Amino acid sequence: MAERSRGVPTCSGVGGQQDRVPSSGGCNFPEYELPELNTRAFHVGAFGELWRGRLRGHGDLSLKEPPAPALPECGGVADSGPEDAAVARDLGCSLEAAAELRAVCGLDKLKCLEEGKDPEVVPEDTDLVTLGVRKRLLEHREETITKDRVCRQETFAYEMESHAIGKKPENPADMIEEGELILSMNILYPVIFHKHKEHKPYQTMLVLGSQKLTELRDSICCVSDLQIGGEFSNTPDQAPEHISKVRTIVEWSESHDRGYGKFQTAKMEDFTFNDLYVKLGFPYLYCHQGDCEHVVVITDIRLVHCDDCLDRTLYPLLIKKHWLWTRKCFVCKMYTARWVTNNDSFAPEDPCFFCDVCFRMLHYDSEGNKLGEFLAYPYVDPGTFN
């Protein structure tokens, strides 16, 4: 999934459409190989050490919270003069209007909600237009039982991005060390998802440079890891074994001179991200379960900050995930589909999806004997991971 040698491979997919940037000879920091697309291969660990060496001794690596700014004293007209002038200049208003804004919207005017009050309940006597609109909208939803799917997805995305911001571990031993590298990675849909394969990142994750490749692998949720391949209408409880194509790919590369050089295999648990040579913005391939292929793109590498999640046990940290609709059973319309059938004499459409209960009630007798003619395949709905 990443370069392991200092040699820089050719980007065959887009090489004919972009001009290459001349190399300056460096290999420990990112520089563009293809303009605005991807960098040349560089060593992650060496890049982090070079960065830490520049910042060490200046307090820039500290993960301690910066001191909070002091609140302005009430009535400090002399001290607020420059601030009023700056606000008046930026907003294009008079000094009197800027002073009035400071008096009305200052930090000393902020108030906390009284104890015992629910922040989700909009008060009846509110004079704020936005709160009034929200109150009418909430009342309308309760009356009509409307499902606001857009709002639900926005709430889901916000919770994913903010649930671990600034979180510190309960055990000090799980605290991330100062100067740790964080890599941002986009995992795209498998190529079989033609609807989203080109522009929809399935997951966005943050991983630590000191983490092993297996930790990222185990955190990627994909329906192929749960999907049981094959037709099982006669034996619905049978499950095949896992299939690996590593040896097949190596033998294919060695059968002819294909221009890729000699492929090497290595155990993912033996390497951390700091050990790799990678390219930012370059599409790497993650293949699992034999033929399920994901494009993985490293979009950013940076040092950890005090506002990041500082609990090592929460990494790889999922910060964004695409919401998928679940496919319901054709019969009961309630439960998520578990089986899909073809050439089904009992189904009005082909293919047809069933939950486990409806599938067995419709297609088998009380003793488990098959009724009618049909082909049955286990189905794992992508929305299972929502």
PDB file of C-alpha atoms in Angstrom, residues 133-272:
ATOM      1  CA  VAL A 133     -38.323  29.599  13.358  1.00  0.00           C
ATOM      2  CA  ARG A 134     -36.663  26.572  14.959  1.00  0.00           C
ATOM      3  CA  LYS A 135     -39.495  26.230  17.484  1.00  0.00           C
ATOM      4  CA  ARG A 136     -42.156  26.231  14.736  1.00  0.00           C
ATOM      5  CA  LEU A 137     -40.145  23.683  12.739  1.00  0.00           C
ATOM      6  CA  LEU A 138     -39.816  21.320  15.711  1.00  0.00           C
ATOM      7  CA  GLU A 139     -43.526  21.588  16.472  1.00  0.00           C
ATOM      8  CA  HIS A 140     -44.349  20.843  12.818  1.00  0.00           C
ATOM      9  CA  ARG A 141     -42.139  17.727  12.911  1.00  0.00           C
ATOM     10  CA  GLU A 142     -43.866  16.446  16.034  1.00  0.00           C
ATOM     11  CA  GLU A 143     -47.293  16.951  14.458  1.00  0.00           C
ATOM     12  CA  THR A 144     -46.496  15.333  11.096  1.00  0.00           C
ATOM     13  CA  ILE A 145     -43.839  12.828  12.281  1.00  0.00           C
ATOM     14  CA  THR A 146     -41.550  14.008   9.493  1.00  0.00           C
ATOM     15  CA  LYS A 147     -38.145  12.369   9.073  1.00  0.00           C
ATOM     16  CA  ASP A 148     -35.644  15.065   8.212  1.00  0.00           C
ATOM     17  CA  ARG A 149     -33.037  12.871   6.545  1.00  0.00           C
ATOM     18  CA  VAL A 150     -30.806  15.800   5.520  1.00  0.00           C
ATOM     19  CA  CYS A 151     -30.687  17.088   9.082  1.00  0.00           C
ATOM     20  CA  ARG A 152     -29.974  13.577  10.346  1.00  0.00           C
ATOM     21  CA  GLN A 153     -27.026  13.161   7.994  1.00  0.00           C
ATOM     22  CA  GLU A 154     -25.611  16.557   8.943  1.00  0.00           C
ATOM     23  CA  THR A 155     -25.907  15.676  12.633  1.00  0.00           C
ATOM     24  CA  PHE A 156     -24.237  12.314  11.961  1.00  0.00           C
ATOM     25  CA  ALA A 157     -21.343  13.989  10.122  1.00  0.00           C
ATOM     26  CA  TYR A 158     -20.889  16.609  12.841  1.00  0.00           C
ATOM     27  CA  GLU A 159     -20.820  13.975  15.586  1.00  0.00           C
ATOM     28  CA  MET A 160     -18.246  11.932  13.675  1.00  0.00           C
ATOM     29  CA  GLU A 161     -15.940  14.917  13.238  1.00  0.00           C
ATOM     30  CA  SER A 162     -16.226  16.366  16.736  1.00  0.00           C
ATOM     31  CA  HIS A 163     -16.754  13.430  19.116  1.00  0.00           C
ATOM     32  CA  ALA A 164     -13.053  13.136  20.004  1.00  0.00           C
ATOM     33  CA  ILE A 165     -11.726  16.680  19.577  1.00  0.00           C
ATOM     34  CA  GLY A 166      -9.394  17.531  22.447  1.00  0.00           C
ATOM     35  CA  LYS A 167     -10.188  14.295  24.283  1.00  0.00           C
ATOM     36  CA  LYS A 168      -7.563  13.206  26.801  1.00  0.00           C
ATOM     37  CA  PRO A 169      -7.062   9.641  28.074  1.00  0.00           C
ATOM     38  CA  GLU A 170      -8.060   8.554  31.554  1.00  0.00           C
ATOM     39  CA  ASN A 171      -4.831   6.559  31.817  1.00  0.00           C
ATOM     40  CA  PRO A 172      -1.745   8.827  31.440  1.00  0.00           C
ATOM     41  CA  ALA A 173       0.089   5.926  29.790  1.00  0.00           C
ATOM     42  CA  ASP A 174      -2.278   6.238  26.794  1.00  0.00           C
ATOM     43  CA  MET A 175      -1.310   9.877  26.192  1.00  0.00           C
ATOM     44  CA  ILE A 176       0.099  10.586  22.728  1.00  0.00           C
ATOM     45  CA  GLU A 177       3.722  11.699  22.844  1.00  0.00           C
ATOM     46  CA  GLU A 178       4.734  15.184  21.794  1.00  0.00           C
ATOM     47  CA  GLY A 179       5.848  15.355  18.176  1.00  0.00           C
ATOM     48  CA  GLU A 180       3.804  12.326  17.062  1.00  0.00           C
ATOM     49  CA  LEU A 181       2.809  12.325  13.395  1.00  0.00           C
ATOM     50  CA  ILE A 182      -0.834  12.113  12.323  1.00  0.00           C
ATOM     51  CA  LEU A 183      -1.718  10.930   8.812  1.00  0.00           C
ATOM     52  CA  SER A 184      -5.088  11.729   7.240  1.00  0.00           C
ATOM     53  CA  MET A 185      -6.339   8.964   4.961  1.00  0.00           C
ATOM     54  CA  ASN A 186      -9.322   8.674   2.620  1.00  0.00           C
ATOM     55  CA  ILE A 187     -10.606   5.151   2.016  1.00  0.00           C
ATOM     56  CA  LEU A 188     -12.773   5.092  -1.089  1.00  0.00           C
ATOM     57  CA  TYR A 189     -15.590   2.739  -1.949  1.00  0.00           C
ATOM     58  CA  PRO A 190     -14.755  -0.634  -3.495  1.00  0.00           C
ATOM     59  CA  VAL A 191     -14.607  -0.403  -7.271  1.00  0.00           C
ATOM     60  CA  ILE A 192     -17.756  -2.539  -7.509  1.00  0.00           C
ATOM     61  CA  PHE A 193     -19.729   0.440  -6.137  1.00  0.00           C
ATOM     62  CA  HIS A 194     -19.938   2.149  -9.536  1.00  0.00           C
ATOM     63  CA  LYS A 195     -22.174   4.898  -8.184  1.00  0.00           C
ATOM     64  CA  HIS A 196     -19.550   6.260  -5.790  1.00  0.00           C
ATOM     65  CA  LYS A 197     -16.240   4.749  -6.915  1.00  0.00           C
ATOM     66  CA  GLU A 198     -14.788   7.969  -8.365  1.00  0.00           C
ATOM     67  CA  HIS A 199     -15.768  10.725  -5.950  1.00  0.00           C
ATOM     68  CA  LYS A 200     -17.064   9.380  -2.646  1.00  0.00           C
ATOM     69  CA  PRO A 201     -14.597   8.672   0.168  1.00  0.00           C
ATOM     70  CA  TYR A 202     -16.212   5.908   2.183  1.00  0.00           C
ATOM     71  CA  GLN A 203     -14.210   6.699   5.326  1.00  0.00           C
ATOM     72  CA  THR A 204     -11.751   9.365   6.443  1.00  0.00           C
ATOM     73  CA  MET A 205      -9.391   8.288   9.212  1.00  0.00           C
ATOM     74  CA  LEU A 206      -6.557   9.710  11.280  1.00  0.00           C
ATOM     75  CA  VAL A 207      -3.736   7.279  12.036  1.00  0.00           C
ATOM     76  CA  LEU A 208      -0.570   7.752  14.065  1.00  0.00           C
ATOM     77  CA  GLY A 209       2.829   7.369  12.474  1.00  0.00           C
ATOM     78  CA  SER A 210       3.827   4.873  15.164  1.00  0.00           C
ATOM     79  CA  GLN A 211       0.853   2.583  14.495  1.00  0.00           C
ATOM     80  CA  LYS A 212       1.189  -0.650  12.567  1.00  0.00           C
ATOM     81  CA  LEU A 213      -0.442  -1.159   9.192  1.00  0.00           C
ATOM     82  CA  THR A 214      -2.617  -3.902  10.654  1.00  0.00           C
ATOM     83  CA  GLU A 215      -4.286  -1.380  12.966  1.00  0.00           C
ATOM     84  CA  LEU A 216      -5.548   0.581   9.957  1.00  0.00           C
ATOM     85  CA  ARG A 217      -6.579  -2.622   8.196  1.00  0.00           C
ATOM     86  CA  ASP A 218      -8.622  -3.805  11.171  1.00  0.00           C
ATOM     87  CA  SER A 219     -10.401  -0.453  11.458  1.00  0.00           C
ATOM     88  CA  ILE A 220     -11.668  -0.385   7.858  1.00  0.00           C
ATOM     89  CA  CYS A 221     -15.313  -1.483   7.744  1.00  0.00           C
ATOM     90  CA  CYS A 222     -16.332  -3.199   4.516  1.00  0.00           C
ATOM     91  CA  VAL A 223     -19.257  -5.452   3.678  1.00  0.00           C
ATOM     92  CA  SER A 224     -16.861  -7.862   1.957  1.00  0.00           C
ATOM     93  CA  ASP A 225     -15.478  -8.846   5.360  1.00  0.00           C
ATOM     94  CA  LEU A 226     -18.934 -10.123   6.296  1.00  0.00           C
ATOM     95  CA  GLN A 227     -20.136 -11.243   2.878  1.00  0.00           C
ATOM     96  CA  ILE A 228     -20.347 -14.977   2.270  1.00  0.00           C
ATOM     97  CA  GLY A 229     -19.740 -15.755  -1.384  1.00  0.00           C
ATOM     98  CA  GLY A 230     -21.563 -18.451  -3.302  1.00  0.00           C
ATOM     99  CA  GLU A 231     -25.026 -19.902  -3.784  1.00  0.00           C
ATOM    100  CA  PHE A 232     -26.509 -21.600  -0.696  1.00  0.00           C
ATOM    101  CA  SER A 233     -30.174 -22.330  -1.346  1.00  0.00           C
ATOM    102  CA  ASN A 234     -29.703 -25.998  -0.344  1.00  0.00           C
ATOM    103  CA  THR A 235     -27.248 -25.348   2.512  1.00  0.00           C
ATOM    104  CA  PRO A 236     -28.011 -21.858   3.896  1.00  0.00           C
ATOM    105  CA  ASP A 237     -25.763 -22.361   6.964  1.00  0.00           C
ATOM    106  CA  GLN A 238     -22.557 -23.120   5.036  1.00  0.00           C
ATOM    107  CA  ALA A 239     -19.689 -20.579   4.998  1.00  0.00           C
ATOM    108  CA  PRO A 240     -16.625 -20.738   2.700  1.00  0.00           C
ATOM    109  CA  GLU A 241     -13.053 -20.027   3.736  1.00  0.00           C
ATOM    110  CA  HIS A 242     -11.137 -16.813   3.165  1.00  0.00           C
ATOM    111  CA  ILE A 243      -9.398 -16.458  -0.208  1.00  0.00           C
ATOM    112  CA  SER A 244      -6.021 -14.731  -0.663  1.00  0.00           C
ATOM    113  CA  LYS A 245      -4.538 -13.792  -4.041  1.00  0.00           C
ATOM    114  CA  VAL A 246      -1.096 -12.575  -2.928  1.00  0.00           C
ATOM    115  CA  ARG A 247       0.749 -15.547  -4.431  1.00  0.00           C
ATOM    116  CA  THR A 248      -1.277 -15.256  -7.654  1.00  0.00           C
ATOM    117  CA  ILE A 249      -0.273 -11.597  -8.081  1.00  0.00           C
ATOM    118  CA  VAL A 250       3.409 -12.314  -7.412  1.00  0.00           C
ATOM    119  CA  GLU A 251       3.432 -15.180  -9.908  1.00  0.00           C
ATOM    120  CA  TRP A 252       1.690 -12.986 -12.481  1.00  0.00           C
ATOM    121  CA  SER A 253       4.347 -10.266 -12.087  1.00  0.00           C
ATOM    122  CA  GLU A 254       7.176 -12.798 -12.455  1.00  0.00           C
ATOM    123  CA  SER A 255       5.728 -14.610 -15.481  1.00  0.00           C
ATOM    124  CA  HIS A 256       6.723 -11.787 -17.870  1.00  0.00           C
ATOM    125  CA  ASP A 257       8.709  -8.567 -17.774  1.00  0.00           C
ATOM    126  CA  ARG A 258       5.774  -6.261 -17.065  1.00  0.00           C
ATOM    127  CA  GLY A 259       7.824  -3.178 -16.137  1.00  0.00           C
ATOM    128  CA  TYR A 260       6.971  -3.216 -12.427  1.00  0.00           C
ATOM    129  CA  GLY A 261      10.141  -4.859 -11.183  1.00  0.00           C
ATOM    130  CA  LYS A 262      10.107  -7.710  -8.710  1.00  0.00           C
ATOM    131  CA  PHE A 263       7.218  -7.650  -6.268  1.00  0.00           C
ATOM    132  CA  GLN A 264       7.937  -8.307  -2.621  1.00  0.00           C
ATOM    133  CA  THR A 265       5.647  -9.442   0.165  1.00  0.00           C
ATOM    134  CA  ALA A 266       5.881  -8.412   3.802  1.00  0.00           C
ATOM    135  CA  LYS A 267       3.770  -8.811   6.917  1.00  0.00           C
ATOM    136  CA  MET A 268       1.705  -5.758   7.750  1.00  0.00           C
ATOM    137  CA  GLU A 269       2.228  -6.285  11.470  1.00  0.00           C
ATOM    138  CA  ASP A 270       5.995  -5.800  11.024  1.00  0.00           C
ATOM    139  CA  PHE A 271       5.752  -2.217   9.719  1.00  0.00           C
ATOM    140  CA  THR A 272       4.502   1.097  11.073  1.00  0.00           C
TER     141      THR A 272
END
